Short mmCIF file of C-alpha atoms in Angstrom, two decimals:
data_model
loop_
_atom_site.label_atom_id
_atom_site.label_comp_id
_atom_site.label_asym_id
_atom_site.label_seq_id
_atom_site.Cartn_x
_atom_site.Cartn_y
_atom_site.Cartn_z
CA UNK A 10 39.71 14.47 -24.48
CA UNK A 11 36.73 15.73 -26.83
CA UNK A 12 38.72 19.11 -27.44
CA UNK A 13 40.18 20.65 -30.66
CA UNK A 14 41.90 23.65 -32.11
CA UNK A 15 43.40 24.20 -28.73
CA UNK A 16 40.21 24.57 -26.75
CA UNK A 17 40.51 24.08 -22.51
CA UNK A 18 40.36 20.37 -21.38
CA UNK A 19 37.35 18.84 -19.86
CA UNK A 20 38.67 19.06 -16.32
CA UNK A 21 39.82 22.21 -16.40
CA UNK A 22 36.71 23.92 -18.34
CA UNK A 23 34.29 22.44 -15.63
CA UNK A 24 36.62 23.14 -12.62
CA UNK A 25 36.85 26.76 -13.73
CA UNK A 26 33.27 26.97 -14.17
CA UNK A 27 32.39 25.75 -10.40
CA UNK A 28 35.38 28.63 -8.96
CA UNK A 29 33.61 30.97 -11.16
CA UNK A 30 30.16 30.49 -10.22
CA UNK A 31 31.19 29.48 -6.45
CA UNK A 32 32.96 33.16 -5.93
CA UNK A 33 30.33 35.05 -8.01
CA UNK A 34 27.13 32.99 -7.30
CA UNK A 35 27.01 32.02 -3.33
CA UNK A 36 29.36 34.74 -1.48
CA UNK A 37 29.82 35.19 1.79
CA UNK A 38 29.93 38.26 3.17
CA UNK A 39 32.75 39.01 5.34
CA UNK A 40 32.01 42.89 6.60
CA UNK A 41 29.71 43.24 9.32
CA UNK A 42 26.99 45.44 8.52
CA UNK A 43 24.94 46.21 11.78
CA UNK A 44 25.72 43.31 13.39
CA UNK A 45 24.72 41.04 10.76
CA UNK A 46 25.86 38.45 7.67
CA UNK A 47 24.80 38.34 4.47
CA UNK A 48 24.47 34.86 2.46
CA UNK A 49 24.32 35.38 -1.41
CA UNK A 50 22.50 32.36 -2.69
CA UNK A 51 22.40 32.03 -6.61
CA UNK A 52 22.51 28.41 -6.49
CA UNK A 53 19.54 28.02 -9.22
CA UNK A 54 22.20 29.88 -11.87
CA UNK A 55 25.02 27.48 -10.60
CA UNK A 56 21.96 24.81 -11.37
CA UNK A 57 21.33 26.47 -14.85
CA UNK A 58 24.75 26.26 -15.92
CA UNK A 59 25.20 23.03 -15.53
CA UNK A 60 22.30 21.75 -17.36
CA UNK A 61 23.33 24.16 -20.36
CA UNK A 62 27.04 22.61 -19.66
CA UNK A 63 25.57 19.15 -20.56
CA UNK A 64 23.36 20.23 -23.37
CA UNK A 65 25.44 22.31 -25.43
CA UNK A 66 28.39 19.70 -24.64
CA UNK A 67 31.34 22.66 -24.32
CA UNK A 68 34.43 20.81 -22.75
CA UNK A 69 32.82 17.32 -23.01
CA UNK A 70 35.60 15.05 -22.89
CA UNK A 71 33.54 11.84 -23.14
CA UNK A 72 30.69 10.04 -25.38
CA UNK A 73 28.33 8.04 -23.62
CA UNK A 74 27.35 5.55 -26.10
CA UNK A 75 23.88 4.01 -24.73
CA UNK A 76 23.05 0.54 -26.40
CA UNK A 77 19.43 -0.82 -25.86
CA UNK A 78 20.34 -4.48 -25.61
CA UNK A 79 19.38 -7.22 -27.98
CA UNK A 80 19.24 -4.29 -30.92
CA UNK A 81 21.81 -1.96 -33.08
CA UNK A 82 20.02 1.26 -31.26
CA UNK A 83 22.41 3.35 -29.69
CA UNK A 84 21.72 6.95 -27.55
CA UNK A 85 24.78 9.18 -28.43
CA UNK A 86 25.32 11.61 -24.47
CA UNK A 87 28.45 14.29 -24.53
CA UNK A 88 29.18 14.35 -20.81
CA UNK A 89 32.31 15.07 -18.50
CA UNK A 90 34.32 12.96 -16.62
CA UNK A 91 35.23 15.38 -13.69
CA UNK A 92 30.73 15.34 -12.84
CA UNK A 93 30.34 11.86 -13.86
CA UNK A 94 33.07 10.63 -11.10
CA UNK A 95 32.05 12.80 -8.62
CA UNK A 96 28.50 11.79 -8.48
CA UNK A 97 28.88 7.79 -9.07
CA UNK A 98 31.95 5.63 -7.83
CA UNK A 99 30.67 2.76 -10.71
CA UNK A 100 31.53 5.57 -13.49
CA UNK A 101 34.80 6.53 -11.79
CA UNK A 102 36.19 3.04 -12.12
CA UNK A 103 34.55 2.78 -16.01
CA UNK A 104 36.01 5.67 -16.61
CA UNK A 105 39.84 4.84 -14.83
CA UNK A 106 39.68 1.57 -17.76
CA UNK A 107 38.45 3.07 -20.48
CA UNK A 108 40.71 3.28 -23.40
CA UNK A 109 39.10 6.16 -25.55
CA UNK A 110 36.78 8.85 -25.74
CA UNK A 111 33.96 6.65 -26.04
CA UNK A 112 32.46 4.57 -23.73
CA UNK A 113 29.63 1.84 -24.25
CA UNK A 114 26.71 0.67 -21.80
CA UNK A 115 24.46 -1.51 -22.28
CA UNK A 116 20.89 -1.09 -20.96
CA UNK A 117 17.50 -2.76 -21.31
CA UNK A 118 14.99 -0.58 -23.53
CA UNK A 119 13.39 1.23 -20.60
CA UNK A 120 16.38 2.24 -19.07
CA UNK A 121 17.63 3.44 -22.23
CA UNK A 122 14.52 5.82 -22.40
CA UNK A 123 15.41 7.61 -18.89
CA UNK A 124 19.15 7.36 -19.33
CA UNK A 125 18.95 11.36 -20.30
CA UNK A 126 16.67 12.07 -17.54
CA UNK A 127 19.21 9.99 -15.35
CA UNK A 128 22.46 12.10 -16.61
CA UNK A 129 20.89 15.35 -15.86
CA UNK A 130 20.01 14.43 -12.36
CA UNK A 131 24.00 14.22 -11.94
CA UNK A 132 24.68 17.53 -13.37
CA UNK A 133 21.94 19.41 -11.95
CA UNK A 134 20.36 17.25 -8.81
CA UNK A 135 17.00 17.67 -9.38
CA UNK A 136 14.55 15.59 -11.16
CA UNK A 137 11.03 15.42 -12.70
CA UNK A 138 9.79 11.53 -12.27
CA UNK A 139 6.41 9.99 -13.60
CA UNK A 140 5.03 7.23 -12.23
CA UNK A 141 5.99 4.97 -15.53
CA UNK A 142 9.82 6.02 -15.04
CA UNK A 143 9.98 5.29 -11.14
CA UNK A 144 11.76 1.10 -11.89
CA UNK A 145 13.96 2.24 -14.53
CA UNK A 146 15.54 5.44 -12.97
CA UNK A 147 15.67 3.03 -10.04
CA UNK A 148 17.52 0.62 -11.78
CA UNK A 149 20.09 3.09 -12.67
CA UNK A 150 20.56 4.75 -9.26
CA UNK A 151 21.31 1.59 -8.11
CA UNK A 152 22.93 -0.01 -11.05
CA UNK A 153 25.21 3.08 -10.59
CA UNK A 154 25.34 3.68 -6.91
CA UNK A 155 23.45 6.93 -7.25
CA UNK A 156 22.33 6.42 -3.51
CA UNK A 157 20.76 9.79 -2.93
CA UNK A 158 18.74 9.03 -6.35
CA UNK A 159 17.60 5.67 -5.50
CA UNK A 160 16.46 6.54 -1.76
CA UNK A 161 14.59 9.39 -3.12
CA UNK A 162 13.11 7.11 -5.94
CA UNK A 163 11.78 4.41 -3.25
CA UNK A 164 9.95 7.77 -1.32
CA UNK A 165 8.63 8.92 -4.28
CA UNK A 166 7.51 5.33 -4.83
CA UNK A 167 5.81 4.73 -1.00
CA UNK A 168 3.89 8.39 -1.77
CA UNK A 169 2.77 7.46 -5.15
CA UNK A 170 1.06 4.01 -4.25
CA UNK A 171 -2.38 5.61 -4.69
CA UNK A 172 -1.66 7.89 -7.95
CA UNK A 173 -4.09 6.71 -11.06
CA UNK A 174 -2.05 5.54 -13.83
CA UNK A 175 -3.92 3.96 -16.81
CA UNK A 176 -2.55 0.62 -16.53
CA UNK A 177 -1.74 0.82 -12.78
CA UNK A 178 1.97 0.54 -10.74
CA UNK A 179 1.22 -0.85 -7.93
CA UNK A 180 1.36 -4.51 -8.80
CA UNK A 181 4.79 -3.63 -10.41
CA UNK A 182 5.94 -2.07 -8.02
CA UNK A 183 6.09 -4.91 -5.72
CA UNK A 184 7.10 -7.02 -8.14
CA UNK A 185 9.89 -5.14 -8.89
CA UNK A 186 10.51 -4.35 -5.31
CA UNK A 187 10.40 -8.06 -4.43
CA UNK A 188 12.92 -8.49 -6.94
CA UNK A 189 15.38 -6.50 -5.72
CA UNK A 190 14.96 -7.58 -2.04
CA UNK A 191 13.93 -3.55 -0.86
CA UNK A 192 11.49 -4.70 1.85
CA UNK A 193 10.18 -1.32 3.27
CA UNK A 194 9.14 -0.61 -0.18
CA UNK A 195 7.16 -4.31 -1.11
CA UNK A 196 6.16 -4.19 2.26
CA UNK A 197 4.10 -0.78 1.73
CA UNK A 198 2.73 -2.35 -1.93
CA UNK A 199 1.29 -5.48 -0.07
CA UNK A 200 -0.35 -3.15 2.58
CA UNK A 201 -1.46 -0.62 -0.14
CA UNK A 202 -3.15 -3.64 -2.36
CA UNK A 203 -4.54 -5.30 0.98
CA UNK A 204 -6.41 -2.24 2.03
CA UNK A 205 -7.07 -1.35 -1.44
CA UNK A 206 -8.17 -4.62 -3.38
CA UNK A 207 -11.37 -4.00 -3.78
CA UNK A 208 -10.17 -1.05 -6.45
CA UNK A 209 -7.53 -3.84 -7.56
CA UNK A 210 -9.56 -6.13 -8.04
CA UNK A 211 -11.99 -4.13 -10.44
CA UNK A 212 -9.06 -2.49 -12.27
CA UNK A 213 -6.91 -4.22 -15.21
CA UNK A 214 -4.23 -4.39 -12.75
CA UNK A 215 -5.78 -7.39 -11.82
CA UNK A 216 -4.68 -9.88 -14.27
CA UNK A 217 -1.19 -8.62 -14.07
CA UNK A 218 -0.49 -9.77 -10.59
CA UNK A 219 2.42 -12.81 -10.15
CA UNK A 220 1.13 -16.21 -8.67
CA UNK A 221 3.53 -15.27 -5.93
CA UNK A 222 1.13 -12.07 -4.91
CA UNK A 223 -1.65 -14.03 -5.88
CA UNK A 224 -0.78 -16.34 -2.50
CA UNK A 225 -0.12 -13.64 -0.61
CA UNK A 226 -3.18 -11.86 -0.92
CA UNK A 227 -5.46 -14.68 -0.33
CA UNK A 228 -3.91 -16.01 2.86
CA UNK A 229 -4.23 -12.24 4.29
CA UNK A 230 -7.34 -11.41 6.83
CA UNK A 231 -6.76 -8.02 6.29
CA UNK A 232 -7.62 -7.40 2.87
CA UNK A 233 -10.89 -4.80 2.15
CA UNK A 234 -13.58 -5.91 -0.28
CA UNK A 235 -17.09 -6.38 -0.69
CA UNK A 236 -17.70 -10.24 0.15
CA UNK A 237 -15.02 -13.52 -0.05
CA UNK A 238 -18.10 -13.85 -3.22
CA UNK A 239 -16.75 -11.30 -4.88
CA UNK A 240 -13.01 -12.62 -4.34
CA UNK A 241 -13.88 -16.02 -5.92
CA UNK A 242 -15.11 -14.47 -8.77
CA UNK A 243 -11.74 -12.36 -9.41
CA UNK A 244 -10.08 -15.54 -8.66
CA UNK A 245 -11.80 -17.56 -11.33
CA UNK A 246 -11.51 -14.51 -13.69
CA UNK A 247 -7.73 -14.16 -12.55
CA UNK A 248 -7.02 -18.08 -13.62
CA UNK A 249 -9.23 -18.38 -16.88
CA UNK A 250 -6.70 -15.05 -18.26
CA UNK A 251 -3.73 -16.56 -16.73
CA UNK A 252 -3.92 -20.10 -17.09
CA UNK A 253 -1.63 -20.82 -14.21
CA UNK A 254 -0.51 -24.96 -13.16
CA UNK A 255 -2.30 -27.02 -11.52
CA UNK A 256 -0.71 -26.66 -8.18
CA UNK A 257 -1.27 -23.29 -8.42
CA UNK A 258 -4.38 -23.11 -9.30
CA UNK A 259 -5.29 -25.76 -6.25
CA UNK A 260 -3.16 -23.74 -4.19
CA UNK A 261 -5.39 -20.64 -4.90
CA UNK A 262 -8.58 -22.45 -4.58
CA UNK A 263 -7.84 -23.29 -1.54
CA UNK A 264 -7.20 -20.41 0.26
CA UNK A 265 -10.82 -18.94 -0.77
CA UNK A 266 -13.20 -19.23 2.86
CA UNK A 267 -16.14 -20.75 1.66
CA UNK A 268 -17.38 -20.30 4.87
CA UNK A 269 -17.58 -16.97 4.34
CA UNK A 270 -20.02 -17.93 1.25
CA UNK A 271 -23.54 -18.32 1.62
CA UNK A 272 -25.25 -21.99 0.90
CA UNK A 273 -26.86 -20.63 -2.11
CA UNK A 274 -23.80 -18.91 -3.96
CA UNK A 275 -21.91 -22.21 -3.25
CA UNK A 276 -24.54 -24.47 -4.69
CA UNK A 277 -24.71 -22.03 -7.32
CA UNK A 278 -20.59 -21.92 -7.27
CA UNK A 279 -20.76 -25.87 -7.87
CA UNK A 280 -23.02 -26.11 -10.96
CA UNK A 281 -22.20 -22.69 -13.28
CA UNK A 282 -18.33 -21.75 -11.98
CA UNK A 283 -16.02 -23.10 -14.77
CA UNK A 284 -13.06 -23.33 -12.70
CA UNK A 285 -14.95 -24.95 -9.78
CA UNK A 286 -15.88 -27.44 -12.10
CA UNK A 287 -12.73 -28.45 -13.18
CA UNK A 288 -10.85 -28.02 -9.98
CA UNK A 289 -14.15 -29.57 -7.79
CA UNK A 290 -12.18 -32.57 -6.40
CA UNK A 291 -8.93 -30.09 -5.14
CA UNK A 292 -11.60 -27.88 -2.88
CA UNK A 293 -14.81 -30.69 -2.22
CA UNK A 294 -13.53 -31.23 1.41
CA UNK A 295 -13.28 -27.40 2.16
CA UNK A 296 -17.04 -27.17 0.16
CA UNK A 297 -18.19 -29.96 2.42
CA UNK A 298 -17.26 -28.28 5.57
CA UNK A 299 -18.43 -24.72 4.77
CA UNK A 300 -21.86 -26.54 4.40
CA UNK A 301 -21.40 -27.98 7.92
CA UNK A 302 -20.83 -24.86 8.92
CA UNK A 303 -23.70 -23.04 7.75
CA UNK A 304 -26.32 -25.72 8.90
CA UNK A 305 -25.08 -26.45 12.56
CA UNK A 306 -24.89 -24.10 15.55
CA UNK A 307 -21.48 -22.60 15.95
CA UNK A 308 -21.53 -23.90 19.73
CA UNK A 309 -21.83 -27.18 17.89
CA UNK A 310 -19.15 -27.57 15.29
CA UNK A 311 -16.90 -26.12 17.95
CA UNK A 312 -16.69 -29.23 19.68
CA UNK A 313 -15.58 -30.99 17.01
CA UNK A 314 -13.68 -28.76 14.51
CA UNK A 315 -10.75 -26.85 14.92
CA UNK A 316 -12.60 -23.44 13.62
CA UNK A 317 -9.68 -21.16 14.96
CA UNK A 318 -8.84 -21.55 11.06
CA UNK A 319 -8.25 -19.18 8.57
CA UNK A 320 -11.48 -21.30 6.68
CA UNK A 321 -13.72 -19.75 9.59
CA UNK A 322 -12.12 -16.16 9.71
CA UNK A 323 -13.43 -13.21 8.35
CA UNK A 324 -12.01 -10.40 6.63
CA UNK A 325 -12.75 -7.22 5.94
CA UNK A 326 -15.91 -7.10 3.87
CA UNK A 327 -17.72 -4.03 3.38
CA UNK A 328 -21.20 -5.42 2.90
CA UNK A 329 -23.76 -4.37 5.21
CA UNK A 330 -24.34 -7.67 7.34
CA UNK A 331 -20.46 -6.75 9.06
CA UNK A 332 -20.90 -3.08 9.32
CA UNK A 333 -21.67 0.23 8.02
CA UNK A 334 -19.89 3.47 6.73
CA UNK A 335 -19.96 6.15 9.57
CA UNK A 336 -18.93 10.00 7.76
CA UNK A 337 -18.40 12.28 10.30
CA UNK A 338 -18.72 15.75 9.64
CA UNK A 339 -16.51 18.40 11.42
CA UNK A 340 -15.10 16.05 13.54
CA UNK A 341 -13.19 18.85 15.91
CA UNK A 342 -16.30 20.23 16.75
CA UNK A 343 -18.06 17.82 19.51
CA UNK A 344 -18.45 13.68 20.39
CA UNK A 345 -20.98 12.11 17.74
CA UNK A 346 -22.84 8.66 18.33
CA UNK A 347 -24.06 6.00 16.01
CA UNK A 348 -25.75 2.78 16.08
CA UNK A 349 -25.97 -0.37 13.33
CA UNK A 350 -26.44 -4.19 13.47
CA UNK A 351 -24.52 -6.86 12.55
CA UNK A 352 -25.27 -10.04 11.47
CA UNK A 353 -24.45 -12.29 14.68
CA UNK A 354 -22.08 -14.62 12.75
CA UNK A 355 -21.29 -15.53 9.35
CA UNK A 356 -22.96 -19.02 9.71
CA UNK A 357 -26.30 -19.94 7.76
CA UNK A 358 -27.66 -20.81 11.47
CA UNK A 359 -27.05 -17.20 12.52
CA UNK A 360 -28.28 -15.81 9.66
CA UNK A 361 -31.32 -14.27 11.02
CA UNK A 362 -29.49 -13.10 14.43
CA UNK A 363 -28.78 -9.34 14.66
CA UNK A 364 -26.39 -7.45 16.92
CA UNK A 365 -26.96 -3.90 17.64
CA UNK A 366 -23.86 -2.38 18.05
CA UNK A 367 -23.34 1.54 19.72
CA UNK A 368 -20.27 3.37 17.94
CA UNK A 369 -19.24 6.25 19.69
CA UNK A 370 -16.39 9.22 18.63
CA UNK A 371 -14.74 11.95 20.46
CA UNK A 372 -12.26 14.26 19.41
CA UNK A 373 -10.75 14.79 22.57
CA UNK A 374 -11.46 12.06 25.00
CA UNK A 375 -9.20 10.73 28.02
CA UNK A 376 -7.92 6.89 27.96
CA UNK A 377 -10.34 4.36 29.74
CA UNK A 378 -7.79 4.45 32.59
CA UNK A 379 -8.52 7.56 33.85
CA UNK A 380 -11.87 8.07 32.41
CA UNK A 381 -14.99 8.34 35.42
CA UNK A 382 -16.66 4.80 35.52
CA UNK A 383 -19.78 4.25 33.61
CA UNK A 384 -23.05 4.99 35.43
CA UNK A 385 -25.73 2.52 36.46
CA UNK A 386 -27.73 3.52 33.21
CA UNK A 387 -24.45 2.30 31.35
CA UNK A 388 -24.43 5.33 28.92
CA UNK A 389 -21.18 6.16 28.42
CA UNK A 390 -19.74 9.99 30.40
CA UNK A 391 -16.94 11.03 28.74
CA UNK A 392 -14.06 13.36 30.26
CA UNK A 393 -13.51 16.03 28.44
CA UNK A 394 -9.39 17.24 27.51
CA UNK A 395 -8.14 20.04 25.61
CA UNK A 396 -4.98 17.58 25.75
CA UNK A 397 -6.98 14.26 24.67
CA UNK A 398 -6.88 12.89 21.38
CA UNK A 399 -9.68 11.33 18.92
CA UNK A 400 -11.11 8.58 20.58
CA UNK A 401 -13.67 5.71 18.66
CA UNK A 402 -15.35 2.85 21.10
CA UNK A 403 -17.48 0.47 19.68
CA UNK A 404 -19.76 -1.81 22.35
CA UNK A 405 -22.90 -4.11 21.92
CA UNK A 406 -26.22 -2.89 22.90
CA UNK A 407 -27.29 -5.97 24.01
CA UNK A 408 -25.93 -9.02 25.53
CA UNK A 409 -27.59 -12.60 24.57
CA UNK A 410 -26.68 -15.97 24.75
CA UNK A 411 -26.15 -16.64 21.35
CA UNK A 412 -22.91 -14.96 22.22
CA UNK A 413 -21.57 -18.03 23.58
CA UNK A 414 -18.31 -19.01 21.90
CA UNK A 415 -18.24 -16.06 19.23
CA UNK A 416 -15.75 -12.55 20.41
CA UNK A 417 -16.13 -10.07 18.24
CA UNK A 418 -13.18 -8.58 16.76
CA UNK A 419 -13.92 -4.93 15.70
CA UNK A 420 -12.11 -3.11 12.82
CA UNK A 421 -12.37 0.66 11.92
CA UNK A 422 -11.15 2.18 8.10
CA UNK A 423 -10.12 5.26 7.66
CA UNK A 424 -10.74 6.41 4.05
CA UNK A 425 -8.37 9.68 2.54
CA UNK A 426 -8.02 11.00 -0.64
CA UNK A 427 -5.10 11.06 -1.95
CA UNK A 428 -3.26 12.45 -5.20
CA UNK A 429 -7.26 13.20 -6.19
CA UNK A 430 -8.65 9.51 -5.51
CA UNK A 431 -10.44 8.09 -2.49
CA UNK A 432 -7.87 5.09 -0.64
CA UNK A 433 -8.08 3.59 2.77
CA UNK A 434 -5.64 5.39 4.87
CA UNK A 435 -5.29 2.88 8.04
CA UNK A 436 -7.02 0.28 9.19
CA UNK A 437 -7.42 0.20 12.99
CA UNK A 438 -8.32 -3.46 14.68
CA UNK A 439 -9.36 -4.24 18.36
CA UNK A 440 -10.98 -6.72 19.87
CA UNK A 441 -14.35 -7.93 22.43
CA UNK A 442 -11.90 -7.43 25.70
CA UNK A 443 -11.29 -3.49 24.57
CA UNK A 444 -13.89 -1.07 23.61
CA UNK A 445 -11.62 1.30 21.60
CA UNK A 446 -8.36 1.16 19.45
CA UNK A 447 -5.70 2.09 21.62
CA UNK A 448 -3.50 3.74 18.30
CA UNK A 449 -7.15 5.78 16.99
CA UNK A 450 -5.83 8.43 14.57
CA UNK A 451 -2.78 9.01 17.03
CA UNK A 452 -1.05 11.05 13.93
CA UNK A 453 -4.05 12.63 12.68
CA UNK A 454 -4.42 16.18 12.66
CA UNK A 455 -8.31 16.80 12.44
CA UNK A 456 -8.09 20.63 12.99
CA UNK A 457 -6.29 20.93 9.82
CA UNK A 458 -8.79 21.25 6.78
CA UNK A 459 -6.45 19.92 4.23
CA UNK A 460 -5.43 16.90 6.83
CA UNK A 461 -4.74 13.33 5.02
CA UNK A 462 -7.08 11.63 7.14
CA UNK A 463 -10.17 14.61 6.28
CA UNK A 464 -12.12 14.67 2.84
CA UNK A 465 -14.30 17.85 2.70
CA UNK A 466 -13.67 18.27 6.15
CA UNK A 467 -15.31 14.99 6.68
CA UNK A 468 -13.83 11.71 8.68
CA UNK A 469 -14.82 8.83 6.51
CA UNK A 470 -15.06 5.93 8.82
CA UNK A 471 -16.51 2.15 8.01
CA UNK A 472 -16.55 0.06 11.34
CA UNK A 473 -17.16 -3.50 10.77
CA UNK A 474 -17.48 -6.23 13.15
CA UNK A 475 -16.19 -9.82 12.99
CA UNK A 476 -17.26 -12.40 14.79
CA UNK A 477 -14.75 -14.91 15.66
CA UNK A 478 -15.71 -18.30 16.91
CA UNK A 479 -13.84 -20.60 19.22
CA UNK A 480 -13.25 -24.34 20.03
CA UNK A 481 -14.36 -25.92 22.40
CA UNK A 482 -14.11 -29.68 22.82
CA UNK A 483 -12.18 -31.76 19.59
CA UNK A 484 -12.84 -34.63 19.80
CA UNK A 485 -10.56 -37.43 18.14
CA UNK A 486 -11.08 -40.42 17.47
#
């Protein structure tokens, strides 16, 4: 016991404390006063006390002395058993086999630097968390089985993906989330980076990701950028900084689509890229084919390639041969229509071959199940709902027979702002056999100004269109 001079013990100072407050702070009131009770809440002064209980130390009973590991630095805490075992079973028992008033823990340095921060959450239950203490007060909750702590912590974490931090989380996050096997948590990185790596990918966060995430990224068809260009080049600016193995490297290589690549940025990509010079004989196969690709009809290399590949699938590029941006402004107030052209396929052979495409959004439109058939014109009637929800369908203008052996898959972002910067909110995907996404903002509250999905009052939309090709005849030999 930290006591002298005859002062009240620990227990007893904080357990007269709580009767105190509890009687004069949150009474009850037992006389009926026209039919009615009255609940006394003064839990902020219970709050107050507490924090000023572990700051001033009165009736401590216990030194917490905090050693960063790996140096003689040590954080000196006066705290109280009694609050200490209630709030964490993993204190009770170091406190049960402790054999003085001091009691030593070892932390790394930037748990050491939230270990305050950490100790008043037990005393008071609230806590003030920046994005750069998130991992370490994690650690702790769940070093110490502070479960309410560490659940809130991995919220806070999922909400925060799109904060701006000058070094960015994000990556670290996952890493760290990965690490400690919390799947809903990586999970909601990988998405956040997939839909987001075009900001990654121009951010210093960049050279910070692992060569696991590395992988992971590139095999994904998901991912939102400006060209599969433009994710070579942060590739080959990702492995000159990081100067990962061989394998790896190869590994990486390998996953870019060079199909996706124009003839003249790969000739280009053979003679001045630095990396694809020294890694040319790991990739010259996939090269080779991507310029099969781009100088034979689709219909054609079908018949003898397997180009249901990930080498032949697009992602989600945000160039305007796959799509356009669509903002929509007021989007309660009535249906809105919009047209744009594609370029038929990513082959060199299609290159001059256009697709008009019609885009058109309702707020409040009936499924196609028990919307009225189109009419002979083929204009589409919609049926008008106070009960419907947003609707988005996407159809070609045209039909031709280019079209033979391509379906178009269609995909529609949703751009937010959030925490003050502009992030994809959801991606939507649907393909050639169904005019709209079934799941189209099904969450979304559009009448709301300040709704996550609005900015300004605006619905930022970018539809893009990707052609998929299929096989037809392989032939083996």
């Amino acid at each position: 016991m930290v006591n002298s001079g005859g002062s009240v013990p620990a227990v007893v100072y904080v357990a007269n404390l709580c009767v105190a407050l509890c009687v004069g702070a949150a009474l009850k009131s037992d006389v009926v006063l026209e039919n009615s009770a009255t609940t006394l809440n003064h839990s902020m002064a219970l709050v107050q006390r507490m924090e000023a209980l572990l700051t001033q130390g009165n009736g401590s009973d216990v030194i917490l002395r905090v050693q960063t590991l790996n140096t003689d630095e040590v954080k000196l805490i006066q705290v109280h058993s009694l609050v200490l075992t209630l709030q964490s079973n993993v204190f009770d028992e170091l406190l049960q086999t402790r054999n003085s008033t001091a009691m030593i823990l070892r932390e790394t340095p930037d748990c050491v630097a939230v270990f305050d921060v950490f100790i008043r959450y037990l005393y008071c239950g609230d806590i003030t968390v920046r994005l750069n203490q998130a991992i370490p007060l994690h650690k702790l909750a769940s070093k110490y089985h502070v479960w309410d702590l560490q659940q809130g912590l991995t919220q806070y974490m999922t909400q925060h993906l799109s904060s701006d931090s000058p070094a960015g989380h994000v990556v670290s996050w996952y890493q760290y989330a990965t690490q400690i096997g919390d799947v809903t948590l990586q999970n909601s990185c990988l998405q956040y980076l997939s839909w987001n790596l075009l900001s990654v990918l121009q951010s210093a966060e960049w050279s910070s990701v692992s060569e696991e995430l590395l992988l992971t990224l590139l095999q994904r068809s998901d991912v939102v950028l400006q060209s599969e260009l433009e994710l070579y080049e942060a590739l080959e600016a990702w492995i000159n900084q990081n100067q990962p193995s061989v394998e790896t490297a190869e590994s990486a290589l390998k996953a870019i689509r060079y199909a996706m690549i124009s003839p003249q940025h790969l000739f280009h990509l053979q003679k001045k890229s630095s990396v694809m010079l020294k890694y040319y004989e790991s990739v010259r196969d996939l090269l080779f084919l991507a310029f099969q690709f781009h100088a034979a009809s689709p219909v054609q290399l079908a018949k003898y390639f397997d180009v249901n590949c990930s080498l032949f699938t697009p992602r989600n590029y945000l160039s305007p041969a796959w799509g356009s941006p669509w903002v929509i402004n007021n989007p309660t107030r009535d249906d809105r229509s919009f047209s744009f052209q594609t370029q038929l396929g990513p082959s060199g052979y299609d290159a001059s071959k256009r697709v008009t495409w019609n885009a058109l959004f309702s707020p409040r439109w009936l499924p196609l199940s028990v919307r009225s058939a189109y009419p002979e014109q083929g204009s589409l009637q919609p049926t008008r709902t106070d009960g419907g929800r947003p609707r988005i369908i996407v159809t070609p203008a045209t039909s031709s027979p280019d079209f033979a052996g391509v379906s178009f898959q269609k995909t529609v972002i949703v751009s937010a702002r959030k925490q003050g910067k502009v992030v994809v909110r959801h991606v939507y995907n649907f393909h050639q056999s169904t005019e709209e996404a079934g799941d189209f903002l099904l969450e979304a509250d559009l009448q709301r100004r300040a709704s996550e999905y609005l900015i300004d009052s605006s619905l930022y939309l970018h539809i893009i269109v990707k052609p998929l090709y299929h096989s037809l005849i392989v032939a083996k030999k």
